[in-house]
Amino acid sequence: MVTVSTATAVWSRDSVKGEKRDLWTAMKRGFRCRCPRCGEGKLFRAFLKVDNNCSVCGLDYTPHRADDLPAYLVIIIVGHILVPVILWIETDYAPAVWLQLSIYLPVTLIASLVLLQPVKGAVVGFQWALRMHGFDENAPSEIPPV
Ligand SMILES: [Zn+2]
């Protein structure tokens, strides 16, 4: 007969060791496309490709995957800025449709492209600050996934 014993670990806020991570500072640094920990190293190696690690402090970026969230957030932000302006112009001035489309479509495209990288950086900063990444079994300070 084989007896299996399992160790029980109790996780609490005090039992988690590690650096303090300020959410807003990390998101601001990410929005500036900088490392959420040191604020110096570049976060991206290409337009939307997050680098593997920070060139200054060595922070590993690979566990942080933003997936589609930045695109959804950019749609919400750009939509909430442009739609009220478009409705206001339409109701008060009613310019020709060709004129509206020749302005709104490029403005929407440019605003979306300009915001996409900073919003993705802020999402990565958000994930890093809240320790939202995969479990590293070699790091004793990590909380295992539920
Ligand atoms: Zn760094």
mmCIF file of C-alpha atoms and ligand atoms in Angstrom:
data_model
loop_
_atom_site.group_PDB
_atom_site.id
_atom_site.type_symbol
_atom_site.label_atom_id
_atom_site.label_comp_id
_atom_site.label_asym_id
_atom_site.label_seq_id
_atom_site.Cartn_x
_atom_site.Cartn_y
_atom_site.Cartn_z
ATOM 1 C CA MET A 1 0.000 0.000 0.000
ATOM 2 C CA VAL A 2 1.343 3.401 -1.006
ATOM 3 C CA THR A 3 0.721 6.390 1.179
ATOM 4 C CA VAL A 4 0.745 9.768 -0.529
ATOM 5 C CA SER A 5 1.147 12.861 1.537
ATOM 6 C CA THR A 6 0.520 16.277 0.107
ATOM 7 C CA ALA A 7 1.823 19.472 1.592
ATOM 8 C CA THR A 8 -0.740 22.149 2.141
ATOM 9 C CA ALA A 9 0.160 25.753 1.449
ATOM 10 C CA VAL A 10 -1.917 28.617 2.726
ATOM 11 C CA TRP A 11 -1.727 31.688 0.512
ATOM 12 C CA SER A 12 -2.491 35.089 1.869
ATOM 13 C CA ARG A 13 -1.530 38.673 0.995
ATOM 14 C CA ASP A 14 1.260 38.584 3.588
ATOM 15 C CA SER A 15 2.664 35.227 2.543
ATOM 16 C CA VAL A 16 3.323 36.450 -0.997
ATOM 17 C CA LYS A 17 6.826 37.822 -1.238
ATOM 18 C CA GLY A 18 8.017 40.105 -3.951
ATOM 19 C CA GLU A 19 8.207 43.663 -5.049
ATOM 20 C CA LYS A 20 5.329 46.072 -4.595
ATOM 21 C CA ARG A 21 3.657 46.841 -7.885
ATOM 22 C CA ASP A 22 1.700 50.057 -8.278
ATOM 23 C CA LEU A 23 -1.088 49.555 -10.805
ATOM 24 C CA TRP A 24 -1.313 53.118 -12.155
ATOM 25 C CA THR A 25 2.446 53.571 -12.419
ATOM 26 C CA ALA A 26 2.762 50.297 -14.316
ATOM 27 C CA MET A 27 -0.113 51.213 -16.655
ATOM 28 C CA LYS A 28 1.318 54.692 -17.302
ATOM 29 C CA ARG A 29 4.733 53.243 -18.081
ATOM 30 C CA GLY A 30 3.111 50.685 -20.369
ATOM 31 C CA PHE A 31 1.098 53.433 -22.089
ATOM 32 C CA ARG A 32 4.387 55.190 -22.823
ATOM 33 C CA CYS A 33 5.551 51.846 -24.319
ATOM 34 C CA ARG A 34 8.126 51.396 -21.571
ATOM 35 C CA CYS A 35 8.826 48.567 -19.151
ATOM 36 C CA PRO A 36 6.153 48.510 -16.404
ATOM 37 C CA ARG A 37 8.771 47.734 -13.723
ATOM 38 C CA CYS A 38 11.656 50.143 -14.450
ATOM 39 C CA GLY A 39 10.022 52.582 -16.898
ATOM 40 C CA GLU A 40 13.211 52.724 -18.970
ATOM 41 C CA GLY A 41 13.441 49.708 -21.285
ATOM 42 C CA LYS A 42 11.380 49.438 -24.441
ATOM 43 C CA LEU A 43 8.274 47.263 -24.223
ATOM 44 C CA PHE A 44 7.845 46.551 -27.957
ATOM 45 C CA ARG A 45 10.250 45.163 -30.534
ATOM 46 C CA ALA A 46 7.817 45.948 -33.375
ATOM 47 C CA PHE A 47 4.525 47.840 -33.710
ATOM 48 C CA LEU A 48 2.458 45.319 -31.725
ATOM 49 C CA LYS A 49 5.105 42.719 -30.849
ATOM 50 C CA VAL A 50 5.987 42.763 -27.169
ATOM 51 C CA ASP A 51 9.700 42.146 -26.669
ATOM 52 C CA ASN A 52 10.861 39.047 -24.795
ATOM 53 C CA ASN A 53 12.388 40.963 -21.889
ATOM 54 C CA CYS A 54 13.355 44.421 -20.742
ATOM 55 C CA SER A 55 16.740 45.595 -22.035
ATOM 56 C CA VAL A 56 17.377 47.550 -18.814
ATOM 57 C CA CYS A 57 16.057 45.483 -15.866
ATOM 58 C CA GLY A 58 15.605 42.124 -17.598
ATOM 59 C CA LEU A 59 11.900 41.726 -16.750
ATOM 60 C CA ASP A 60 10.464 38.761 -18.640
ATOM 61 C CA TYR A 61 7.555 39.968 -20.792
ATOM 62 C CA THR A 62 6.714 36.575 -22.275
ATOM 63 C CA PRO A 63 4.005 35.589 -19.727
ATOM 64 C CA HIS A 64 2.037 38.762 -20.485
ATOM 65 C CA ARG A 65 -0.352 38.213 -23.356
ATOM 66 C CA ALA A 66 -2.791 40.994 -24.118
ATOM 67 C CA ASP A 67 -4.597 39.079 -26.892
ATOM 68 C CA ASP A 68 -7.581 41.057 -28.266
ATOM 69 C CA LEU A 69 -8.250 43.297 -25.259
ATOM 70 C CA PRO A 70 -6.290 46.317 -26.604
ATOM 71 C CA ALA A 71 -8.302 46.254 -29.850
ATOM 72 C CA TYR A 72 -11.607 46.176 -27.932
ATOM 73 C CA LEU A 73 -10.474 49.027 -25.702
ATOM 74 C CA VAL A 74 -9.374 51.117 -28.697
ATOM 75 C CA ILE A 75 -12.776 50.581 -30.348
ATOM 76 C CA ILE A 76 -14.492 51.738 -27.148
ATOM 77 C CA ILE A 77 -12.231 54.785 -26.721
ATOM 78 C CA VAL A 78 -12.317 55.946 -30.343
ATOM 79 C CA GLY A 79 -16.055 55.276 -30.589
ATOM 80 C CA HIS A 80 -16.815 57.287 -27.460
ATOM 81 C CA ILE A 81 -14.796 60.221 -28.777
ATOM 82 C CA LEU A 82 -15.811 60.261 -32.448
ATOM 83 C CA VAL A 83 -19.482 59.204 -32.394
ATOM 84 C CA PRO A 84 -20.701 62.168 -30.288
ATOM 85 C CA VAL A 85 -18.713 64.578 -32.481
ATOM 86 C CA ILE A 86 -20.091 62.987 -35.658
ATOM 87 C CA LEU A 87 -23.664 63.149 -34.325
ATOM 88 C CA TRP A 88 -23.229 66.770 -33.264
ATOM 89 C CA ILE A 89 -21.873 67.785 -36.677
ATOM 90 C CA GLU A 90 -24.623 65.863 -38.476
ATOM 91 C CA THR A 91 -27.473 67.359 -36.453
ATOM 92 C CA ASP A 92 -26.189 70.940 -36.420
ATOM 93 C CA TYR A 93 -24.504 71.292 -39.819
ATOM 94 C CA ALA A 94 -25.496 68.286 -41.967
ATOM 95 C CA PRO A 95 -22.550 68.433 -44.396
ATOM 96 C CA ALA A 96 -22.488 66.270 -47.527
ATOM 97 C CA VAL A 97 -21.989 62.559 -46.965
ATOM 98 C CA TRP A 98 -18.866 62.405 -49.169
ATOM 99 C CA LEU A 99 -17.321 65.177 -47.073
ATOM 100 C CA GLN A 100 -18.143 63.427 -43.808
ATOM 101 C CA LEU A 101 -16.777 60.089 -45.003
ATOM 102 C CA SER A 102 -13.609 61.677 -46.360
ATOM 103 C CA ILE A 103 -12.922 63.082 -42.903
ATOM 104 C CA TYR A 104 -14.307 60.508 -40.466
ATOM 105 C CA LEU A 105 -12.829 57.363 -42.009
ATOM 106 C CA PRO A 106 -9.197 58.573 -42.043
ATOM 107 C CA VAL A 107 -9.562 60.156 -38.593
ATOM 108 C CA THR A 108 -10.969 56.888 -37.211
ATOM 109 C CA LEU A 109 -8.186 54.855 -38.821
ATOM 110 C CA ILE A 110 -5.409 57.165 -37.644
ATOM 111 C CA ALA A 111 -6.792 57.479 -34.104
ATOM 112 C CA SER A 112 -7.087 53.702 -33.834
ATOM 113 C CA LEU A 113 -3.548 53.102 -35.070
ATOM 114 C CA VAL A 114 -2.110 55.794 -32.805
ATOM 115 C CA LEU A 115 -3.862 54.407 -29.714
ATOM 116 C CA LEU A 116 -3.331 50.688 -30.316
ATOM 117 C CA GLN A 117 0.290 50.398 -29.173
ATOM 118 C CA PRO A 118 -0.050 52.574 -26.020
ATOM 119 C CA VAL A 119 -3.248 50.767 -25.001
ATOM 120 C CA LYS A 120 -1.540 47.405 -25.475
ATOM 121 C CA GLY A 121 1.354 48.653 -23.346
ATOM 122 C CA ALA A 122 -1.084 49.732 -20.635
ATOM 123 C CA VAL A 123 -2.728 46.292 -20.715
ATOM 124 C CA VAL A 124 0.670 44.612 -20.298
ATOM 125 C CA GLY A 125 1.424 46.984 -17.399
ATOM 126 C CA PHE A 126 -1.956 46.114 -15.880
ATOM 127 C CA GLN A 127 -1.225 42.392 -16.145
ATOM 128 C CA TRP A 128 2.242 42.785 -14.678
ATOM 129 C CA ALA A 129 1.045 44.910 -11.734
ATOM 130 C CA LEU A 130 -1.675 42.416 -10.842
ATOM 131 C CA ARG A 131 0.605 39.411 -11.438
ATOM 132 C CA MET A 132 -1.735 38.074 -14.089
ATOM 133 C CA HIS A 133 0.536 35.589 -15.798
ATOM 134 C CA GLY A 134 1.361 31.939 -15.888
ATOM 135 C CA PHE A 135 2.638 30.097 -12.846
ATOM 136 C CA ASP A 136 6.403 29.723 -12.646
ATOM 137 C CA GLU A 137 7.100 26.712 -10.466
ATOM 138 C CA ASN A 138 10.697 27.853 -9.893
ATOM 139 C CA ALA A 139 9.613 31.121 -8.324
ATOM 140 C CA PRO A 140 8.510 30.536 -4.719
ATOM 141 C CA SER A 141 6.729 33.888 -4.481
ATOM 142 C CA GLU A 142 4.155 33.045 -7.123
ATOM 143 C CA ILE A 143 0.607 32.102 -6.334
ATOM 144 C CA PRO A 144 -0.331 28.942 -8.210
ATOM 145 C CA PRO A 145 -3.309 29.083 -10.570
ATOM 146 C CA VAL A 146 -6.608 27.919 -9.145
HETATM 147 ZN ZN ZN B 1 12.592 47.148 -17.164
#
